[in-house]
PDB file of N, CA and C in Angstrom:
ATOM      1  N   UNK Q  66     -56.774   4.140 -36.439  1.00 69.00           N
ATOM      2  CA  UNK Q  66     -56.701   2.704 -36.578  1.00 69.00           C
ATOM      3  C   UNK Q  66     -57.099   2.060 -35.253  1.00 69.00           C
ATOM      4  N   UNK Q  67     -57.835   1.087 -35.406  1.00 78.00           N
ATOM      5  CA  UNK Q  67     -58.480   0.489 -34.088  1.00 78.00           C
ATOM      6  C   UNK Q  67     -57.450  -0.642 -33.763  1.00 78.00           C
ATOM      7  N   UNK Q  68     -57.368  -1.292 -32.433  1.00 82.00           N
ATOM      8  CA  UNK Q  68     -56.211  -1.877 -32.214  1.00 82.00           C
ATOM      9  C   UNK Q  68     -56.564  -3.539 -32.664  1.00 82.00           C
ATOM     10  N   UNK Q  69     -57.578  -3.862 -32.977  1.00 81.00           N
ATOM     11  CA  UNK Q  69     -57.928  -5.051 -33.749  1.00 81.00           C
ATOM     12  C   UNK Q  69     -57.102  -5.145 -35.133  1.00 81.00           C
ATOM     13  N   UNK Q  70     -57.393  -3.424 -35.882  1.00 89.00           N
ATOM     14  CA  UNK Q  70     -56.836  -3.646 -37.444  1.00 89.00           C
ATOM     15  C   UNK Q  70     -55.391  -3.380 -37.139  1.00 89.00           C
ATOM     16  N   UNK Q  71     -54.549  -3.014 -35.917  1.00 92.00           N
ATOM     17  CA  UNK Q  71     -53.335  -2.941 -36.493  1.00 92.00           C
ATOM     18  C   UNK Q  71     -52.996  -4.625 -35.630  1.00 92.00           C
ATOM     19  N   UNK Q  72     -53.823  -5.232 -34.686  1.00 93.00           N
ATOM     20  CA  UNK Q  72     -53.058  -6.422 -34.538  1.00 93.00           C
ATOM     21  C   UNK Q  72     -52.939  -7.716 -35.941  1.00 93.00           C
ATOM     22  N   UNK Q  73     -54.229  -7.195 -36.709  1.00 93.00           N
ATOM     23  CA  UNK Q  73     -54.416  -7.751 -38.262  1.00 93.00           C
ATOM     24  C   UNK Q  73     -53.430  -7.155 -38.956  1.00 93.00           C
ATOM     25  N   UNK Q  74     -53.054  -6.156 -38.864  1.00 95.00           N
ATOM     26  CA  UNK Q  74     -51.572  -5.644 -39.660  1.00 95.00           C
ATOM     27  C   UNK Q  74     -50.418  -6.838 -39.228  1.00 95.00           C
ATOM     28  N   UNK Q  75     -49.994  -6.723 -37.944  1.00 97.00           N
ATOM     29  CA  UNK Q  75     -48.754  -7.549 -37.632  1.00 97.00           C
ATOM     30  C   UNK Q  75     -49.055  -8.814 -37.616  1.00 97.00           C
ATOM     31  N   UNK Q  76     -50.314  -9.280 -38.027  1.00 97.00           N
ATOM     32  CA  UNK Q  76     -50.346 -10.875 -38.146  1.00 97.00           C
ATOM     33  C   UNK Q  76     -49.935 -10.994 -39.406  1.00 97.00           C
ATOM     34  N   UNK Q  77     -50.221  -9.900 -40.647  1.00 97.00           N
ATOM     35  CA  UNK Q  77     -50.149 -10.330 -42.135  1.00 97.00           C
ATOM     36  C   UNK Q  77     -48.539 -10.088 -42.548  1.00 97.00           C
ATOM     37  N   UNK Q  78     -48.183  -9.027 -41.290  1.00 98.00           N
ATOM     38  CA  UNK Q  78     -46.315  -8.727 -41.556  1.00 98.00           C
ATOM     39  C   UNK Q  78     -45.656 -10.388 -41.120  1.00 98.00           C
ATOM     40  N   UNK Q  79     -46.374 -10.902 -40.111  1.00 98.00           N
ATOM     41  CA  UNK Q  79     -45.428 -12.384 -39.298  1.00 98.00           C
ATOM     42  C   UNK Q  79     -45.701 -13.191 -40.541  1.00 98.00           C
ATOM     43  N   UNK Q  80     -47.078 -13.128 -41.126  1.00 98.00           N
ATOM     44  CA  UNK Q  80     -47.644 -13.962 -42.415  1.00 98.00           C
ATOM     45  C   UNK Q  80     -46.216 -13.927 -43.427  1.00 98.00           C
ATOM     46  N   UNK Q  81     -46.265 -12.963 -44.186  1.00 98.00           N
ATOM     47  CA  UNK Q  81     -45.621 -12.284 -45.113  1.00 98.00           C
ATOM     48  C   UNK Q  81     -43.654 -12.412 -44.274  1.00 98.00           C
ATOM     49  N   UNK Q  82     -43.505 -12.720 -43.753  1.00 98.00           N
ATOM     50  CA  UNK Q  82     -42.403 -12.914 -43.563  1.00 98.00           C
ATOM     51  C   UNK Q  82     -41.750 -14.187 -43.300  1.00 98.00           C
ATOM     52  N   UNK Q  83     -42.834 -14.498 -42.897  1.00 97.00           N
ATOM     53  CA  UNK Q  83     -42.881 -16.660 -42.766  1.00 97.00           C
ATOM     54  C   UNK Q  83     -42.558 -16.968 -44.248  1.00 97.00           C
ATOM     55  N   UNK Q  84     -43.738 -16.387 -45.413  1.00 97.00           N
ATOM     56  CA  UNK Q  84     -43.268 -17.101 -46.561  1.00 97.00           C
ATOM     57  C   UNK Q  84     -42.741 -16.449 -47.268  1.00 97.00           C
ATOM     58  N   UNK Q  85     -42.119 -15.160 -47.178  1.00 97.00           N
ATOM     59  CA  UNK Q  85     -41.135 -14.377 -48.429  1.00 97.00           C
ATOM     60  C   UNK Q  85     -39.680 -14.195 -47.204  1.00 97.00           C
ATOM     61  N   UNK Q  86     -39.434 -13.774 -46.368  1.00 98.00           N
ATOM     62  CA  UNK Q  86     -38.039 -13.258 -45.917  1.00 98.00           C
ATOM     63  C   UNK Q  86     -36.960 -14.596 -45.705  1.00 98.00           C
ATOM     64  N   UNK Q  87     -35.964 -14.741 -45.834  1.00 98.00           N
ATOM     65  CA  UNK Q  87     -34.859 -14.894 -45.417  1.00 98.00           C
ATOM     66  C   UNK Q  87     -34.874 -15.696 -43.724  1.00 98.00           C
ATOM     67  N   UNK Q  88     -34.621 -16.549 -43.148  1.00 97.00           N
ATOM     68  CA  UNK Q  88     -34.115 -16.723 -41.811  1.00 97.00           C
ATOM     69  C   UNK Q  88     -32.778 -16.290 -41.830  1.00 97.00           C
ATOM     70  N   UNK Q  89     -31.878 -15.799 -42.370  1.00 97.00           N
ATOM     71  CA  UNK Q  89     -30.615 -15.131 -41.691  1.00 97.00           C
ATOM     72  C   UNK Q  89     -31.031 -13.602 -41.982  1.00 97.00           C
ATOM     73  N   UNK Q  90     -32.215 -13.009 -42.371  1.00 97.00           N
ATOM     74  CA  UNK Q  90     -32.476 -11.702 -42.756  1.00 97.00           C
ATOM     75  C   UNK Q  90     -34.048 -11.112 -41.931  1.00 97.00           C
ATOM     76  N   UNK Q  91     -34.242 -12.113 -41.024  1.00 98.00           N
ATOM     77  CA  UNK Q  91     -35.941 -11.806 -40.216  1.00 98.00           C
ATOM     78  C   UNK Q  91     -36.121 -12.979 -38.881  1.00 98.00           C
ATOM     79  N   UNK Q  92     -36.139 -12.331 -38.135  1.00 98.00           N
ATOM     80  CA  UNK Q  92     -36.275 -12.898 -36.594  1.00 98.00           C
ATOM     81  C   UNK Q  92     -37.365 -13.893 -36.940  1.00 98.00           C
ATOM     82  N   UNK Q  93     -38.390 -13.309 -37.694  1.00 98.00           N
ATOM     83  CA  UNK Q  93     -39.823 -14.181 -37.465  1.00 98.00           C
ATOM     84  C   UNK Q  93     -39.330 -14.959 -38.352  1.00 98.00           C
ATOM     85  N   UNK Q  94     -38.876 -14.860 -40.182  1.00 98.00           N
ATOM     86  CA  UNK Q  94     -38.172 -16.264 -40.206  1.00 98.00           C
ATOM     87  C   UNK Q  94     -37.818 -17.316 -39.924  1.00 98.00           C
ATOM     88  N   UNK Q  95     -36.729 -16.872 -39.197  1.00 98.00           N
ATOM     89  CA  UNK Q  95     -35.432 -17.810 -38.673  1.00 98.00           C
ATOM     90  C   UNK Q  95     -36.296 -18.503 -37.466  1.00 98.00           C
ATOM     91  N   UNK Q  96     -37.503 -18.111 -37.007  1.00 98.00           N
ATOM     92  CA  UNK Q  96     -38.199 -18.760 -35.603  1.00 98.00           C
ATOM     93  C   UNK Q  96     -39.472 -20.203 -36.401  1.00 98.00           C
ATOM     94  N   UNK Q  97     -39.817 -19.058 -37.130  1.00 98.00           N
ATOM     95  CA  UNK Q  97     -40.420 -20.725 -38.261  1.00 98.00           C
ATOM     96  C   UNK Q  97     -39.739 -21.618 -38.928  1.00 98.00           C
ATOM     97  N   UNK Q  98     -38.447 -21.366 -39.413  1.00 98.00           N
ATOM     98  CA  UNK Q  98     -37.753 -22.144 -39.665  1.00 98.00           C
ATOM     99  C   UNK Q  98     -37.624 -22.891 -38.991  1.00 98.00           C
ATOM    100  N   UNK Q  99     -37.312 -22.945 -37.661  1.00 98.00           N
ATOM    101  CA  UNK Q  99     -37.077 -23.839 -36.291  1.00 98.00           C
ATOM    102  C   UNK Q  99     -38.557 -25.080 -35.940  1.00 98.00           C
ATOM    103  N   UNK Q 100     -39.798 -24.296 -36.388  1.00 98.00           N
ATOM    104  CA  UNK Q 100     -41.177 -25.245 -36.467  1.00 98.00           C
ATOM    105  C   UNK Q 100     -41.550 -25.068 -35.342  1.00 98.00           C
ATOM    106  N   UNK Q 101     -42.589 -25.600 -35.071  1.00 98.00           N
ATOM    107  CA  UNK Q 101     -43.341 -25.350 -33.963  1.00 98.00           C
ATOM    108  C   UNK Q 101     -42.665 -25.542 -32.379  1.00 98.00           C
ATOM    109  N   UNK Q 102     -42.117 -26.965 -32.138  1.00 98.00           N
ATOM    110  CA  UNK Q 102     -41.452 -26.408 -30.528  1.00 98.00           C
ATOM    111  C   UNK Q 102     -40.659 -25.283 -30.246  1.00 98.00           C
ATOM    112  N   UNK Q 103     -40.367 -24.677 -31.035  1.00 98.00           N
ATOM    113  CA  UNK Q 103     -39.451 -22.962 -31.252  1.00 98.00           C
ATOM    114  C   UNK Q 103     -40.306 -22.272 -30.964  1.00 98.00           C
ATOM    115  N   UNK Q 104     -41.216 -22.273 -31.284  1.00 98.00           N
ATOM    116  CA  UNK Q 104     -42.539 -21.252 -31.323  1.00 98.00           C
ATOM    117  C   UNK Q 104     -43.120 -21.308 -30.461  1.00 98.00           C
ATOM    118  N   UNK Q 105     -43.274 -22.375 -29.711  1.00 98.00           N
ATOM    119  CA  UNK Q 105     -44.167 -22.886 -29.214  1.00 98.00           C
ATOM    120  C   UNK Q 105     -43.422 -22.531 -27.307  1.00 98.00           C
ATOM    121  N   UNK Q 106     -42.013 -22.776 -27.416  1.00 98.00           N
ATOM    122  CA  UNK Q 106     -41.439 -22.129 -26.470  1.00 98.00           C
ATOM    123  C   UNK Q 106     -41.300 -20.846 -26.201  1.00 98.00           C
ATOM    124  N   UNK Q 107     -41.395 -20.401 -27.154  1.00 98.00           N
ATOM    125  CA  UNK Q 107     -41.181 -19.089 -26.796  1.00 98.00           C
ATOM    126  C   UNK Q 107     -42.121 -18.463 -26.202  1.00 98.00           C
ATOM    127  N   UNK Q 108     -43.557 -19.201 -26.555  1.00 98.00           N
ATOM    128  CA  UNK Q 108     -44.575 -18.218 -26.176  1.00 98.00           C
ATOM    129  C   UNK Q 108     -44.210 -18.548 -24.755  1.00 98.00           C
ATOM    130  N   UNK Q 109     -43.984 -20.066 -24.556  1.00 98.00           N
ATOM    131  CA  UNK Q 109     -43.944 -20.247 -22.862  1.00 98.00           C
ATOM    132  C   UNK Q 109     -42.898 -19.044 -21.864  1.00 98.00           C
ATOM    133  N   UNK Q 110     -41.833 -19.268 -23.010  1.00 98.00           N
ATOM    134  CA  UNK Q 110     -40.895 -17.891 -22.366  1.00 98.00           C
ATOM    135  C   UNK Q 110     -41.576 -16.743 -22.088  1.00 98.00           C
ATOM    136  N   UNK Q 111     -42.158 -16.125 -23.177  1.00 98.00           N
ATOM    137  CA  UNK Q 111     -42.916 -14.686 -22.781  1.00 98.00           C
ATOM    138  C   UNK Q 111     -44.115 -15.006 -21.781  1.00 98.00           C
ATOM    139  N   UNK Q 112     -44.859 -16.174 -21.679  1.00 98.00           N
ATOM    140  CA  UNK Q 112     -45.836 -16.046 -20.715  1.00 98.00           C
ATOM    141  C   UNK Q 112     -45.395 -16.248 -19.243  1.00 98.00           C
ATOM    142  N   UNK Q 113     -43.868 -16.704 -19.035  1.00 98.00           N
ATOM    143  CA  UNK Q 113     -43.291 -16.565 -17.636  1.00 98.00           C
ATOM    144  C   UNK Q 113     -43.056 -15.530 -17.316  1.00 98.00           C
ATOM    145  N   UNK Q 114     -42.143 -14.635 -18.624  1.00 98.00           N
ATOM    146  CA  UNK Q 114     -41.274 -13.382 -18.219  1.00 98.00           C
ATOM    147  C   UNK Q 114     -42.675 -12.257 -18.089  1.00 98.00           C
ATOM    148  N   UNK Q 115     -44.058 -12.812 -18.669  1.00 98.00           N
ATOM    149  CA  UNK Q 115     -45.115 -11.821 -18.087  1.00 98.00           C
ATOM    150  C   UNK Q 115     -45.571 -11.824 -16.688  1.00 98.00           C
ATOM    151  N   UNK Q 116     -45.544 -12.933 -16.438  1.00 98.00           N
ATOM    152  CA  UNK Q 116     -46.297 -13.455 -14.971  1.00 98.00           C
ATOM    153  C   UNK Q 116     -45.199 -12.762 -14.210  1.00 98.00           C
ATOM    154  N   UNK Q 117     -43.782 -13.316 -13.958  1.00 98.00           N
ATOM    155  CA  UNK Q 117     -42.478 -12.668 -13.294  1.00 98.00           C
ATOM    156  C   UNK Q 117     -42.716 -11.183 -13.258  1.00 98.00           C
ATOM    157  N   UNK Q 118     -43.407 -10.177 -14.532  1.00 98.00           N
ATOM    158  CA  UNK Q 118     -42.958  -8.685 -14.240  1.00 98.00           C
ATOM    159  C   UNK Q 118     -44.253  -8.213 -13.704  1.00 98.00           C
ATOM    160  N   UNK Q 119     -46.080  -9.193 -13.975  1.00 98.00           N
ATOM    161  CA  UNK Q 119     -46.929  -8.585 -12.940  1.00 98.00           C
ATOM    162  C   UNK Q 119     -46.417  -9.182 -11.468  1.00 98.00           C
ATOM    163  N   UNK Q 120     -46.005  -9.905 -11.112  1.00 98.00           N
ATOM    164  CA  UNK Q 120     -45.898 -10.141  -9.899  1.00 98.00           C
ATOM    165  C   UNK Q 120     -44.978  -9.277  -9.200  1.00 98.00           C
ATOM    166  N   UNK Q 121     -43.947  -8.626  -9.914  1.00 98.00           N
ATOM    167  CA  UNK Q 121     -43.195  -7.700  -9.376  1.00 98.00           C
ATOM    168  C   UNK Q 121     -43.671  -6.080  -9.317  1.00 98.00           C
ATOM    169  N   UNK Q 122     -44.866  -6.189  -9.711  1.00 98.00           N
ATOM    170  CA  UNK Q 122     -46.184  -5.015  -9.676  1.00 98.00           C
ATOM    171  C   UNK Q 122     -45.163  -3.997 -10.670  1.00 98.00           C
ATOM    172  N   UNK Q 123     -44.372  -4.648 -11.734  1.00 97.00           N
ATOM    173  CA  UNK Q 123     -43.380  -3.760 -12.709  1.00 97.00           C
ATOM    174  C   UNK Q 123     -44.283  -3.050 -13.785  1.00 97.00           C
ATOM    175  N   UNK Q 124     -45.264  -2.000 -13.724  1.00 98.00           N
ATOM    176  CA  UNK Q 124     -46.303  -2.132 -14.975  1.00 98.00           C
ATOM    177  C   UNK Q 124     -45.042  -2.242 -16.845  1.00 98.00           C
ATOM    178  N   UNK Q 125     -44.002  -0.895 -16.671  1.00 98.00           N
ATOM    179  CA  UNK Q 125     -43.244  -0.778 -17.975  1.00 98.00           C
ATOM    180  C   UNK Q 125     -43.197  -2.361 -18.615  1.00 98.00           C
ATOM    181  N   UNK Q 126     -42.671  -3.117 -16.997  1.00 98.00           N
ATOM    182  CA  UNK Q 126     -42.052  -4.539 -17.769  1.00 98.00           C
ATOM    183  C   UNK Q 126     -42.924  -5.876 -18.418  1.00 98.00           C
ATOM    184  N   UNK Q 127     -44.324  -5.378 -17.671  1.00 98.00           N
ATOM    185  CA  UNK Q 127     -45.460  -5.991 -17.851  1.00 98.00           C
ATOM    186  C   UNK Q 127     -46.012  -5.500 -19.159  1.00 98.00           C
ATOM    187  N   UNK Q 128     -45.707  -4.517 -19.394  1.00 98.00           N
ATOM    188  CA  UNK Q 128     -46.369  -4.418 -20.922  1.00 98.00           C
ATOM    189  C   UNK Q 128     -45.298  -4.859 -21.848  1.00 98.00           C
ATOM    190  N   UNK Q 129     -43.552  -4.622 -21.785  1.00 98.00           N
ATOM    191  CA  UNK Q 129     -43.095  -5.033 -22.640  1.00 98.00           C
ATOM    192  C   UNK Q 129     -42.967  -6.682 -22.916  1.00 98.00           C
ATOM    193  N   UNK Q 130     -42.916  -7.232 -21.867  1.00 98.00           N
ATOM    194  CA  UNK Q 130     -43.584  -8.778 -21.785  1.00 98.00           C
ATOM    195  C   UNK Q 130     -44.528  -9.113 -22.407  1.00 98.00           C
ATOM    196  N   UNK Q 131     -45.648  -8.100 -22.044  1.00 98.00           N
ATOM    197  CA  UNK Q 131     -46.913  -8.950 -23.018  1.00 98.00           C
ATOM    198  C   UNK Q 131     -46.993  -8.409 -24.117  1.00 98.00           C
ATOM    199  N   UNK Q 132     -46.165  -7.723 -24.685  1.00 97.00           N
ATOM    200  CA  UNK Q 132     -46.152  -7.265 -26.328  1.00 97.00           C
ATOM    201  C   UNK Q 132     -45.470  -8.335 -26.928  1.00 97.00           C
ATOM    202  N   UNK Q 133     -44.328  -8.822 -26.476  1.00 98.00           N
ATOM    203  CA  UNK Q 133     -43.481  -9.929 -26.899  1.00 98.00           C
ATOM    204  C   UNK Q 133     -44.423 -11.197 -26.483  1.00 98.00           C
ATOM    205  N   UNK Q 134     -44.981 -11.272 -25.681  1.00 98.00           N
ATOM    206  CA  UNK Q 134     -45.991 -12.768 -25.648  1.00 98.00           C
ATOM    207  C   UNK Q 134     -46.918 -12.430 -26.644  1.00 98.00           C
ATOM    208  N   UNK Q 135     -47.920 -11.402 -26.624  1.00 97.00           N
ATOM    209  CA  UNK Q 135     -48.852 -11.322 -27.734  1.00 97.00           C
ATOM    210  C   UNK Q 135     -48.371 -11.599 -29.731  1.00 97.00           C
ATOM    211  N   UNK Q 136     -47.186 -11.200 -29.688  1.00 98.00           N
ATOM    212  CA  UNK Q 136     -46.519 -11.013 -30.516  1.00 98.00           C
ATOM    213  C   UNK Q 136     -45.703 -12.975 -30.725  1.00 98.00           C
ATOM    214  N   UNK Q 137     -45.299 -13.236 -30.196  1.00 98.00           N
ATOM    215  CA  UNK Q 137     -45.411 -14.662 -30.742  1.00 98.00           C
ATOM    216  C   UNK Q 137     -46.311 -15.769 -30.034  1.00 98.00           C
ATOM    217  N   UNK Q 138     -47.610 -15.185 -29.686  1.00 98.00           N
ATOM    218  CA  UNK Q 138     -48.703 -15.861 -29.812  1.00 98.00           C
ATOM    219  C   UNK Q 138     -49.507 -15.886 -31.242  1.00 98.00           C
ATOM    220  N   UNK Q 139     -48.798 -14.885 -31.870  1.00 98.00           N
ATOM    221  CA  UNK Q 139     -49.502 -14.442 -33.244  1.00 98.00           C
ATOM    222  C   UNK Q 139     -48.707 -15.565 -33.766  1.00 98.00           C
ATOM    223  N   UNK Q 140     -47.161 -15.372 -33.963  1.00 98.00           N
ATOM    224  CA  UNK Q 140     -46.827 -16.788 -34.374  1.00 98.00           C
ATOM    225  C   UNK Q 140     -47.189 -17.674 -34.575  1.00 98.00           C
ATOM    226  N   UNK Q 141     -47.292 -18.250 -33.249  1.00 98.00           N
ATOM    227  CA  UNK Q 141     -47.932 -19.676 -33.017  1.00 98.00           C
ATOM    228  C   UNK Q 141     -49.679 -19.828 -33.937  1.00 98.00           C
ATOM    229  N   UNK Q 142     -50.273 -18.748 -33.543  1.00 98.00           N
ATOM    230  CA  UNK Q 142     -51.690 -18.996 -34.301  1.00 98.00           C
ATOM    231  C   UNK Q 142     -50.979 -18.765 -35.852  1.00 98.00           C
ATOM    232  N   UNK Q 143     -50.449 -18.444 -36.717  1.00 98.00           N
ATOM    233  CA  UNK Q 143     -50.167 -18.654 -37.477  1.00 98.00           C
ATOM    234  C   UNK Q 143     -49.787 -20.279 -38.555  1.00 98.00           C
ATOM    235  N   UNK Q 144     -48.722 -20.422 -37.169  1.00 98.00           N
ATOM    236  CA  UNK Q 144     -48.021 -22.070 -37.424  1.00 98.00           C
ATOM    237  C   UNK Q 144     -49.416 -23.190 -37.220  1.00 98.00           C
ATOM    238  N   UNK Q 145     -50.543 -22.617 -36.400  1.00 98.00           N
ATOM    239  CA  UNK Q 145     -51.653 -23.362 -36.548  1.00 98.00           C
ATOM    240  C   UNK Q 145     -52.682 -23.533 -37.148  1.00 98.00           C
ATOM    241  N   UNK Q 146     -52.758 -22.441 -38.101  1.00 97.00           N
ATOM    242  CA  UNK Q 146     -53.795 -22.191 -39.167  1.00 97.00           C
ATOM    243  C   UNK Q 146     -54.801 -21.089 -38.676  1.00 97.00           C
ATOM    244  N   UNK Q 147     -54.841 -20.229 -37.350  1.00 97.00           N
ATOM    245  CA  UNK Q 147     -55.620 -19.669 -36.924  1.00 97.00           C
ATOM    246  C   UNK Q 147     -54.986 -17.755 -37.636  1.00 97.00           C
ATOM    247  N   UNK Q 148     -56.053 -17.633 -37.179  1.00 96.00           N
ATOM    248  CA  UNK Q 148     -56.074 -16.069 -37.431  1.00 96.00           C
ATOM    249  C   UNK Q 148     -56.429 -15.160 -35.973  1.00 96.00           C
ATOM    250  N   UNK Q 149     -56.196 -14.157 -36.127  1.00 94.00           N
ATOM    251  CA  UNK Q 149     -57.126 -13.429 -34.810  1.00 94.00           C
ATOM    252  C   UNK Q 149     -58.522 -13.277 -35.168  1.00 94.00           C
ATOM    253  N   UNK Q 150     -58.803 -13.465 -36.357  1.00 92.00           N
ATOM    254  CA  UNK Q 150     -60.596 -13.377 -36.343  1.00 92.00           C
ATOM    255  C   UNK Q 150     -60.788 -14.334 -35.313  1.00 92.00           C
ATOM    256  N   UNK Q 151     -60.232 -15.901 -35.802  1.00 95.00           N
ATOM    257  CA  UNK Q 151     -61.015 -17.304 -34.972  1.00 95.00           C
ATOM    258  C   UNK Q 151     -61.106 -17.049 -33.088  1.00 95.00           C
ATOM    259  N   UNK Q 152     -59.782 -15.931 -33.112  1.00 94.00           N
ATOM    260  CA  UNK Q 152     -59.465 -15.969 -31.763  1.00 94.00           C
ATOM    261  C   UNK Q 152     -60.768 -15.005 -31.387  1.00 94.00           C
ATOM    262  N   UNK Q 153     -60.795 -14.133 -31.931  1.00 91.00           N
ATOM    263  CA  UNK Q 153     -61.630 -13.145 -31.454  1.00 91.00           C
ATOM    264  C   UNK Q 153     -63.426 -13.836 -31.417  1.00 91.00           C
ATOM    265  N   UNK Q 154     -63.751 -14.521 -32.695  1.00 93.00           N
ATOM    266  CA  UNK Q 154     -64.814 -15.217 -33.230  1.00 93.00           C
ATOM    267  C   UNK Q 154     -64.787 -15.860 -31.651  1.00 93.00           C
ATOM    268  N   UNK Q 155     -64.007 -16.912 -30.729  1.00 94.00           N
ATOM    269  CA  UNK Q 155     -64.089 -17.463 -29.885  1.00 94.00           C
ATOM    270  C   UNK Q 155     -64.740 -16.690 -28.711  1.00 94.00           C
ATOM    271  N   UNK Q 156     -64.085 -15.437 -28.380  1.00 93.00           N
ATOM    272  CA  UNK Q 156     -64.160 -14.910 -27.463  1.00 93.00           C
ATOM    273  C   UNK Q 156     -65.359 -13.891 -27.675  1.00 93.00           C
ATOM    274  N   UNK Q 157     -65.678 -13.612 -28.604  1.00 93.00           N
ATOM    275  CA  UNK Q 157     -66.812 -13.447 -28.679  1.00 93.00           C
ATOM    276  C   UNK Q 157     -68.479 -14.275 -27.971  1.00 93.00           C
ATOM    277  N   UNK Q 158     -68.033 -15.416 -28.584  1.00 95.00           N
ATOM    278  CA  UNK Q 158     -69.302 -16.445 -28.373  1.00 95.00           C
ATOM    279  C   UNK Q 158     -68.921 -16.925 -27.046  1.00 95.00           C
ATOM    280  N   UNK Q 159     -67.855 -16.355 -25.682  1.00 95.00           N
ATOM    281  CA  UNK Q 159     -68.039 -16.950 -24.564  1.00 95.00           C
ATOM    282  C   UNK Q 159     -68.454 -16.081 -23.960  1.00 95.00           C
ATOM    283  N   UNK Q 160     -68.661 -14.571 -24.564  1.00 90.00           N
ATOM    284  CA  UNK Q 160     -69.044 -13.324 -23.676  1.00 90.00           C
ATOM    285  C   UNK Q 160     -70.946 -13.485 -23.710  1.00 90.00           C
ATOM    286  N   UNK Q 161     -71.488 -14.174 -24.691  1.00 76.00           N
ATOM    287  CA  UNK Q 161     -73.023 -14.049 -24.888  1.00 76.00           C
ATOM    288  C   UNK Q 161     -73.455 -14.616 -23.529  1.00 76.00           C
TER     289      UNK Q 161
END
């Protein structure tokens, strides 16, 4: 599995849990339930607690940081209508 199709896996699990699970039964739930400034903080949270663990040259803490930032950045592109194609589609057309 290439790491594109499993980040398309956990976008369709955050998908699929936004509109079928429970908020007292799913983290990602209970965080959309809250709407976008919930979401929207959090990413800010994980993009401090990333910056805080490269600056402490921590690599372990730096990756578990940016799994949890990448991970409700998916969120957020979710709550916005985006996908990781658009993201990728973007970053594509700034590399030409």
């Amino acid at each position: 599995m290439t790491d594109i199709t499993f980040l398309n896996e956990l976008f369709a699990v955050i998908r699929d849990r936004r509109k079928n699970a429970k908020p007292e039964d799913s983290y990602v739930a209970k965080t959309f339930a809250k709407g976008l400034p919930r979401i929207a903080q959090k990413v800010g949270e994980e993009a401090v607690e990333t910056v805080i663990a490269a600056m402490k040259k921590d690599k372990k803490e730096l990756t578990s940081e940016s799994a949890d930032l990448l991970f409700h950045l998916l969120m957020l592109w979710e709550e916005a209508g985006l996908t990781p194609d658009d993201v990728m589609k973007e970053l594509r057309s700034r590399h030409k």
